[in-house]
mmCIF file of C-alpha atoms in Angstrom:
data_model
loop_
_atom_site.group_PDB
_atom_site.id
_atom_site.type_symbol
_atom_site.label_atom_id
_atom_site.label_comp_id
_atom_site.label_asym_id
_atom_site.label_seq_id
_atom_site.Cartn_x
_atom_site.Cartn_y
_atom_site.Cartn_z
ATOM 1 C CA MET H 1 -27.823 2.834 -15.093
ATOM 2 C CA LEU H 2 -25.349 2.627 -17.772
ATOM 3 C CA ALA H 3 -22.157 4.281 -16.520
ATOM 4 C CA PRO H 4 -21.829 5.483 -13.742
ATOM 5 C CA ASP H 5 -21.695 9.658 -13.399
ATOM 6 C CA ALA H 6 -18.846 11.535 -13.294
ATOM 7 C CA VAL H 7 -18.772 11.929 -9.113
ATOM 8 C CA MET H 8 -18.934 8.278 -9.123
ATOM 9 C CA THR H 9 -16.351 7.047 -11.107
ATOM 10 C CA LYS H 10 -14.031 9.562 -9.589
ATOM 11 C CA ASP H 11 -14.711 8.157 -6.033
ATOM 12 C CA ILE H 12 -13.685 4.518 -7.878
ATOM 13 C CA LEU H 13 -10.691 5.490 -9.173
ATOM 14 C CA SER H 14 -9.575 6.747 -6.076
ATOM 15 C CA SER H 15 -10.508 3.825 -4.198
ATOM 16 C CA ILE H 16 -8.660 1.850 -6.806
ATOM 17 C CA TRP H 17 -5.548 4.009 -5.963
ATOM 18 C CA ASN H 18 -5.639 4.303 -2.864
ATOM 19 C CA GLN H 19 -5.573 0.210 -2.976
ATOM 20 C CA LYS H 20 -3.367 0.317 -5.465
ATOM 21 C CA THR H 21 -0.551 2.789 -3.173
ATOM 22 C CA ILE H 22 -1.111 0.728 -0.072
ATOM 23 C CA LEU H 23 0.275 -2.648 -2.459
ATOM 24 C CA ASN H 24 3.167 -0.156 -3.374
ATOM 25 C CA GLY H 25 4.257 1.434 -0.582
ATOM 26 C CA TYR H 26 3.726 -2.066 0.826
ATOM 27 C CA SER H 27 5.604 -3.520 -1.840
ATOM 28 C CA THR H 28 8.567 -1.076 -1.208
ATOM 29 C CA THR H 29 8.778 -2.002 2.265
ATOM 30 C CA VAL H 30 9.943 -5.737 1.551
ATOM 31 C CA GLN H 31 11.814 -4.599 -0.770
ATOM 32 C CA ASN H 32 13.807 -2.559 0.945
ATOM 33 C CA THR H 33 14.088 -3.889 4.519
ATOM 34 C CA VAL H 34 17.121 -5.158 5.762
ATOM 35 C CA VAL H 35 17.268 -6.537 8.963
ATOM 36 C CA GLY H 36 21.103 -6.903 10.526
ATOM 37 C CA LYS H 37 22.564 -10.165 13.155
ATOM 38 C CA VAL H 38 22.485 -10.185 16.416
ATOM 39 C CA PRO H 39 25.577 -12.151 18.477
ATOM 40 C CA THR H 40 23.558 -14.972 19.499
ATOM 41 C CA ASN H 41 21.524 -14.882 16.376
ATOM 42 C CA PRO H 42 18.916 -17.560 17.674
ATOM 43 C CA GLN H 43 16.414 -20.011 15.189
ATOM 44 C CA TRP H 44 13.121 -17.622 15.008
ATOM 45 C CA LEU H 45 15.475 -14.683 13.799
ATOM 46 C CA ASN H 46 16.156 -16.527 10.467
ATOM 47 C CA GLY H 47 12.816 -17.696 9.908
ATOM 48 C CA VAL H 48 11.468 -13.973 9.875
ATOM 49 C CA ARG H 49 14.309 -13.722 7.062
ATOM 50 C CA THR H 50 14.112 -16.409 4.893
ATOM 51 C CA GLU H 51 10.006 -15.051 4.899
ATOM 52 C CA LEU H 52 10.915 -11.849 4.232
ATOM 53 C CA LYS H 53 12.526 -12.821 1.087
ATOM 54 C CA GLU H 54 9.464 -14.512 0.166
ATOM 55 C CA LEU H 55 7.693 -11.209 0.411
ATOM 56 C CA ARG H 56 10.413 -9.348 -1.501
ATOM 57 C CA VAL H 57 9.739 -12.485 -4.334
ATOM 58 C CA ALA H 58 5.876 -10.863 -4.519
ATOM 59 C CA GLY H 59 6.710 -7.844 -4.058
ATOM 60 C CA ASN H 60 8.739 -7.472 -7.021
ATOM 61 C CA SER H 61 5.719 -9.374 -8.755
ATOM 62 C CA TRP H 62 3.387 -7.045 -8.006
ATOM 63 C CA MET H 63 5.899 -3.810 -9.011
ATOM 64 C CA ASP H 64 6.865 -5.505 -12.486
ATOM 65 C CA LYS H 65 3.127 -6.624 -13.135
ATOM 66 C CA SER H 66 0.775 -4.330 -11.633
ATOM 67 C CA PRO H 67 0.645 -1.274 -13.952
ATOM 68 C CA GLU H 68 0.182 -3.533 -16.866
ATOM 69 C CA PHE H 69 -3.471 -4.324 -15.994
ATOM 70 C CA ILE H 70 -4.179 -1.676 -14.114
ATOM 71 C CA GLY H 71 -3.406 0.383 -16.597
ATOM 72 C CA LEU H 72 -6.504 -1.356 -18.155
ATOM 73 C CA ILE H 73 -8.643 0.184 -15.935
ATOM 74 C CA PRO H 74 -9.175 3.597 -16.792
ATOM 75 C CA ALA H 75 -9.145 3.348 -20.802
ATOM 76 C CA GLN H 76 -11.864 0.795 -20.158
ATOM 77 C CA ILE H 77 -13.606 3.747 -18.365
ATOM 78 C CA VAL H 78 -12.534 5.831 -21.562
ATOM 79 C CA THR H 79 -13.835 3.617 -23.951
ATOM 80 C CA LEU H 80 -17.229 2.584 -22.273
ATOM 81 C CA SER H 81 -17.847 6.500 -22.322
ATOM 82 C CA SER H 82 -17.351 7.313 -26.147
ATOM 83 C CA THR H 83 -19.320 4.232 -27.028
ATOM 84 C CA PHE H 84 -21.943 5.555 -24.239
ATOM 85 C CA GLU H 85 -21.889 8.854 -25.535
ATOM 86 C CA ALA H 86 -22.013 8.398 -29.700
ATOM 87 C CA PHE H 87 -25.373 6.489 -28.270
ATOM 88 C CA ALA H 88 -26.616 9.271 -26.847
ATOM 89 C CA ASP H 89 -25.754 11.448 -29.169
ATOM 90 C CA THR H 90 -27.703 9.638 -32.487
ATOM 91 C CA ILE H 91 -30.508 9.050 -30.290
ATOM 92 C CA THR H 92 -31.099 12.515 -29.104
ATOM 93 C CA LYS H 93 -30.958 13.262 -33.099
ATOM 94 C CA MET H 94 -33.808 10.807 -33.318
ATOM 95 C CA LEU H 95 -35.602 12.400 -31.055
ATOM 96 C CA LYS H 96 -35.714 15.652 -32.158
ATOM 97 C CA SER H 97 -36.145 14.501 -36.131
ATOM 98 C CA LYS H 98 -38.734 12.698 -34.417
ATOM 99 C CA GLU H 99 -37.628 9.923 -36.929
ATOM 100 C CA THR H 100 -37.412 6.284 -35.349
ATOM 101 C CA ASN H 101 -34.739 4.401 -36.782
ATOM 102 C CA THR H 102 -35.542 0.646 -35.236
ATOM 103 C CA PRO H 103 -32.441 -0.842 -36.636
ATOM 104 C CA ALA H 104 -30.168 1.825 -36.051
ATOM 105 C CA ILE H 105 -31.100 1.782 -32.926
ATOM 106 C CA ILE H 106 -30.419 -2.538 -32.078
ATOM 107 C CA GLU H 107 -26.895 -2.039 -34.106
ATOM 108 C CA LEU H 108 -26.275 0.874 -31.206
ATOM 109 C CA LEU H 109 -27.438 -1.241 -27.801
ATOM 110 C CA THR H 110 -25.627 -4.298 -30.062
ATOM 111 C CA GLY H 111 -22.019 -2.442 -29.605
ATOM 112 C CA LEU H 112 -22.897 -0.719 -26.153
ATOM 113 C CA LYS H 113 -23.694 -4.294 -24.992
ATOM 114 C CA LYS H 114 -20.581 -5.263 -26.091
ATOM 115 C CA GLN H 115 -18.585 -3.273 -24.910
ATOM 116 C CA TYR H 116 -19.853 -3.950 -21.805
ATOM 117 C CA ASP H 117 -19.350 -6.573 -21.606
ATOM 118 C CA ALA H 118 -15.959 -7.060 -23.366
ATOM 119 C CA ALA H 119 -15.270 -4.323 -19.643
ATOM 120 C CA THR H 120 -16.634 -7.029 -17.740
ATOM 121 C CA THR H 121 -15.035 -9.318 -18.585
ATOM 122 C CA GLN H 122 -11.327 -8.161 -18.333
ATOM 123 C CA ALA H 123 -12.500 -6.291 -14.784
ATOM 124 C CA SER H 124 -13.442 -9.488 -13.673
ATOM 125 C CA ASP H 125 -9.482 -10.845 -15.184
ATOM 126 C CA ILE H 126 -8.031 -8.070 -13.770
ATOM 127 C CA THR H 127 -9.830 -8.379 -10.267
ATOM 128 C CA ARG H 128 -8.136 -11.791 -10.599
ATOM 129 C CA GLU H 129 -4.492 -11.209 -10.641
ATOM 130 C CA TRP H 130 -5.614 -8.134 -8.280
ATOM 131 C CA MET H 131 -6.284 -10.889 -6.022
ATOM 132 C CA ARG H 132 -3.470 -13.242 -7.650
ATOM 133 C CA HIS H 133 -0.798 -10.563 -6.008
ATOM 134 C CA ILE H 134 -2.196 -10.746 -2.590
ATOM 135 C CA GLY H 135 -2.668 -14.360 -2.164
ATOM 136 C CA GLN H 136 1.439 -14.091 -2.596
ATOM 137 C CA PHE H 137 1.913 -12.199 0.426
ATOM 138 C CA ARG H 138 -1.138 -13.601 2.145
ATOM 139 C CA ALA H 139 0.947 -17.635 1.566
ATOM 140 C CA VAL H 140 3.939 -15.676 3.440
ATOM 141 C CA ILE H 141 2.345 -13.631 6.643
ATOM 142 C CA PRO H 142 0.685 -16.474 8.806
ATOM 143 C CA GLN H 143 4.720 -18.401 8.481
ATOM 144 C CA MET H 144 6.181 -14.667 9.471
ATOM 145 C CA GLU H 145 3.896 -14.230 12.260
ATOM 146 C CA LYS H 146 4.267 -17.711 13.008
ATOM 147 C CA SER H 147 8.521 -16.731 13.444
ATOM 148 C CA ILE H 148 7.837 -14.210 15.127
ATOM 149 C CA GLN H 149 5.827 -15.515 17.790
ATOM 150 C CA GLU H 150 8.634 -17.996 18.000
ATOM 151 C CA GLY H 151 10.747 -15.420 19.255
ATOM 152 C CA TRP H 152 8.740 -13.475 21.920
ATOM 153 C CA GLN H 153 8.341 -16.971 23.593
ATOM 154 C CA ASP H 154 12.011 -16.791 23.272
ATOM 155 C CA LEU H 155 12.210 -14.057 24.967
ATOM 156 C CA ALA H 156 9.084 -14.071 27.799
ATOM 157 C CA ASP H 157 11.087 -13.102 31.073
ATOM 158 C CA GLU H 158 11.867 -9.357 28.883
ATOM 159 C CA GLU H 159 8.670 -9.504 27.405
ATOM 160 C CA GLU H 160 7.578 -6.276 29.090
ATOM 161 C CA LYS H 161 10.313 -4.169 28.252
ATOM 162 C CA ILE H 162 9.529 -5.983 24.470
ATOM 163 C CA THR H 163 6.233 -4.752 24.685
ATOM 164 C CA GLU H 164 7.181 -0.839 25.559
ATOM 165 C CA ILE H 165 9.505 -0.699 22.571
ATOM 166 C CA ALA H 166 7.020 -2.051 20.507
ATOM 167 C CA VAL H 167 4.904 0.726 21.901
ATOM 168 C CA ALA H 168 6.672 3.110 21.207
ATOM 169 C CA LEU H 169 7.812 1.957 17.501
ATOM 170 C CA THR H 170 4.108 1.260 16.717
ATOM 171 C CA GLN H 171 3.555 4.921 17.786
ATOM 172 C CA LEU H 172 6.533 6.842 15.422
ATOM 173 C CA GLN H 173 5.125 4.767 12.799
ATOM 174 C CA ASP H 174 1.418 5.729 13.034
ATOM 175 C CA GLU H 175 2.851 9.094 13.482
ATOM 176 C CA ILE H 176 4.507 8.744 10.061
ATOM 177 C CA ALA H 177 0.830 7.424 9.029
ATOM 178 C CA THR H 178 -0.372 10.126 9.488
ATOM 179 C CA LEU H 179 1.370 12.681 7.244
ATOM 180 C CA SER H 180 0.726 11.082 4.237
ATOM 181 C CA SER H 181 -2.477 11.645 2.138
ATOM 182 C CA GLN H 182 -4.802 10.106 1.546
ATOM 183 C CA ILE H 183 -5.882 10.680 -2.492
ATOM 184 C CA THR H 184 -9.739 11.262 -2.663
ATOM 185 C CA SER H 185 -11.837 12.209 -5.741
ATOM 186 C CA GLY H 186 -11.557 15.966 -3.832
ATOM 187 C CA VAL H 187 -7.322 16.534 -4.590
ATOM 188 C CA ILE H 188 -8.522 14.758 -7.986
ATOM 189 C CA SER H 189 -10.963 17.649 -8.558
ATOM 190 C CA SER H 190 -8.894 20.285 -7.293
ATOM 191 C CA GLY H 191 -5.885 19.697 -9.363
ATOM 192 C CA LYS H 192 -3.296 19.722 -6.310
ATOM 193 C CA GLY H 193 0.217 18.060 -6.629
ATOM 194 C CA VAL H 194 -0.159 14.715 -4.963
ATOM 195 C CA THR H 195 3.955 14.107 -4.389
ATOM 196 C CA SER H 196 5.422 10.482 -3.829
ATOM 197 C CA SER H 197 8.475 10.408 -1.269
ATOM 198 C CA SER H 198 10.416 7.524 0.492
ATOM 199 C CA VAL H 199 10.808 7.626 3.722
ATOM 200 C CA SER H 200 13.337 5.394 5.491
ATOM 201 C CA ILE H 201 13.637 4.752 8.849
ATOM 202 C CA LEU H 202 16.734 2.787 10.202
ATOM 203 C CA TYR H 203 16.178 1.104 14.030
ATOM 204 C CA LYS H 204 19.500 0.800 15.512
ATOM 205 C CA LEU H 205 20.369 -1.800 18.440
ATOM 206 C CA VAL H 206 22.315 -0.518 21.573
ATOM 207 C CA SER H 207 24.242 -2.728 23.569
ATOM 208 C CA THR H 208 25.615 -2.845 26.874
ATOM 209 C CA SER H 209 28.289 -0.516 26.470
ATOM 210 C CA GLY H 210 25.924 2.274 24.762
ATOM 211 C CA VAL H 211 27.063 1.178 21.438
ATOM 212 C CA SER H 212 24.488 1.071 18.626
ATOM 213 C CA VAL H 213 24.920 -1.428 16.110
ATOM 214 C CA PRO H 214 22.624 -0.316 12.736
ATOM 215 C CA TYR H 215 19.981 -3.403 12.442
ATOM 216 C CA LEU H 216 16.795 -2.962 10.665
ATOM 217 C CA SER H 217 16.263 -0.805 7.583
ATOM 218 C CA VAL H 218 12.613 0.174 6.604
ATOM 219 C CA VAL H 219 11.833 2.333 2.975
ATOM 220 C CA SER H 220 7.694 3.027 2.948
ATOM 221 C CA LEU H 221 6.548 5.234 0.542
ATOM 222 C CA ALA H 222 4.117 8.312 1.761
ATOM 223 C CA PHE H 223 2.550 10.259 -0.894
ATOM 224 C CA THR H 224 1.673 13.650 0.633
ATOM 225 C CA ILE H 225 -1.003 16.734 -1.896
ATOM 226 C CA GLY H 226 0.456 20.242 -1.809
ATOM 227 C CA LYS H 227 4.015 19.876 0.149
ATOM 228 C CA SER H 228 6.657 17.550 0.253
ATOM 229 C CA PHE H 229 7.080 14.840 3.281
ATOM 230 C CA TYR H 230 9.977 16.790 4.742
ATOM 231 C CA ASP H 231 8.019 20.066 4.813
ATOM 232 C CA LEU H 232 5.240 18.069 6.842
ATOM 233 C CA ILE H 233 8.414 15.758 9.598
ATOM 234 C CA SER H 234 10.633 18.068 10.455
ATOM 235 C CA LYS H 235 7.642 21.333 12.023
ATOM 236 C CA THR H 236 6.283 17.652 13.995
ATOM 237 C CA ASP H 237 7.269 17.699 17.851
ATOM 238 C CA GLN H 238 6.073 14.643 18.828
ATOM 239 C CA ILE H 239 8.682 12.336 16.701
ATOM 240 C CA VAL H 240 11.542 13.831 18.048
ATOM 241 C CA ASP H 241 9.548 12.836 21.438
ATOM 242 C CA ASP H 242 8.736 9.159 19.613
ATOM 243 C CA LEU H 243 12.130 8.594 18.787
ATOM 244 C CA LYS H 244 14.309 9.821 22.585
ATOM 245 C CA LYS H 245 11.665 7.857 23.873
ATOM 246 C CA ILE H 246 12.215 4.696 22.023
ATOM 247 C CA THR H 247 16.209 5.300 22.674
ATOM 248 C CA GLU H 248 15.586 5.212 26.013
ATOM 249 C CA LEU H 249 13.911 1.617 26.626
ATOM 250 C CA GLN H 250 16.305 0.638 24.264
ATOM 251 C CA THR H 251 18.810 0.342 27.113
ATOM 252 C CA GLU H 252 17.279 -1.475 29.288
ATOM 253 C CA ALA H 253 16.660 -4.364 27.295
ATOM 254 C CA THR H 254 19.293 -6.901 25.882
ATOM 255 C CA GLN H 255 19.789 -6.972 21.638
ATOM 256 C CA VAL H 256 18.053 -9.735 21.546
ATOM 257 C CA ALA H 257 14.509 -8.417 22.994
ATOM 258 C CA GLN H 258 15.158 -5.047 20.926
ATOM 259 C CA ALA H 259 15.296 -7.142 17.883
ATOM 260 C CA ALA H 260 12.349 -8.730 19.160
ATOM 261 C CA ALA H 261 10.229 -5.296 19.916
ATOM 262 C CA ALA H 262 11.033 -4.506 16.073
ATOM 263 C CA THR H 263 8.823 -7.450 14.584
ATOM 264 C CA LYS H 264 5.915 -5.000 15.779
ATOM 265 C CA MET H 265 7.547 -2.537 13.000
#
């Protein structure tokens, strides 16, 4: 085929959109994640802060540059479509008139090939740029994971409590994630509105006296179809239960252990 059909094109575009929103959401999260301090301020936590700064740089780079090259994708589809349509119209007219103009056909095919080659080259450039940005994130993550692992090793005697809090935090995030929608070709065809919401999670450390201190603030993006994210989350009892469980577990762990559990967010 010289060009994908309408269904395949929408599937490709929706896949690109979902990948873009994942990176946008991750970039938004690292840009807006604030890690507080605990009384002992262990070295591994300083490492996490440093690596988070590096992730912010990568996130800023993606958010700043991605609109430039991602916007070229639909533009190429439109250009190729117009070129192919002109070629098809000319061939159809020739067939109806029973006149074969070989030089004209060759000229049209040459123009179509040039446009296709240009689109292919640009697609390769976009892919390289896309992977370069992903590489910036990947370069930092292993070191951050190492710092986090050091923290868990330092707190080996509280590993069970840390794990319980981490599992509860993960469950909360999973519940929130399930409320967000993926953009599919069906959604594009339906014409339903897609709403982008900023979701903020504030994680507080609970002291032995019961006083809670803001420690970690995480902001992410959620995409919903036809409804606002607030309408969905306000009617989800499971999220309320998750928050209660997290608070109960925190009262049984030290502040440093609570901080270590937050590394799983």
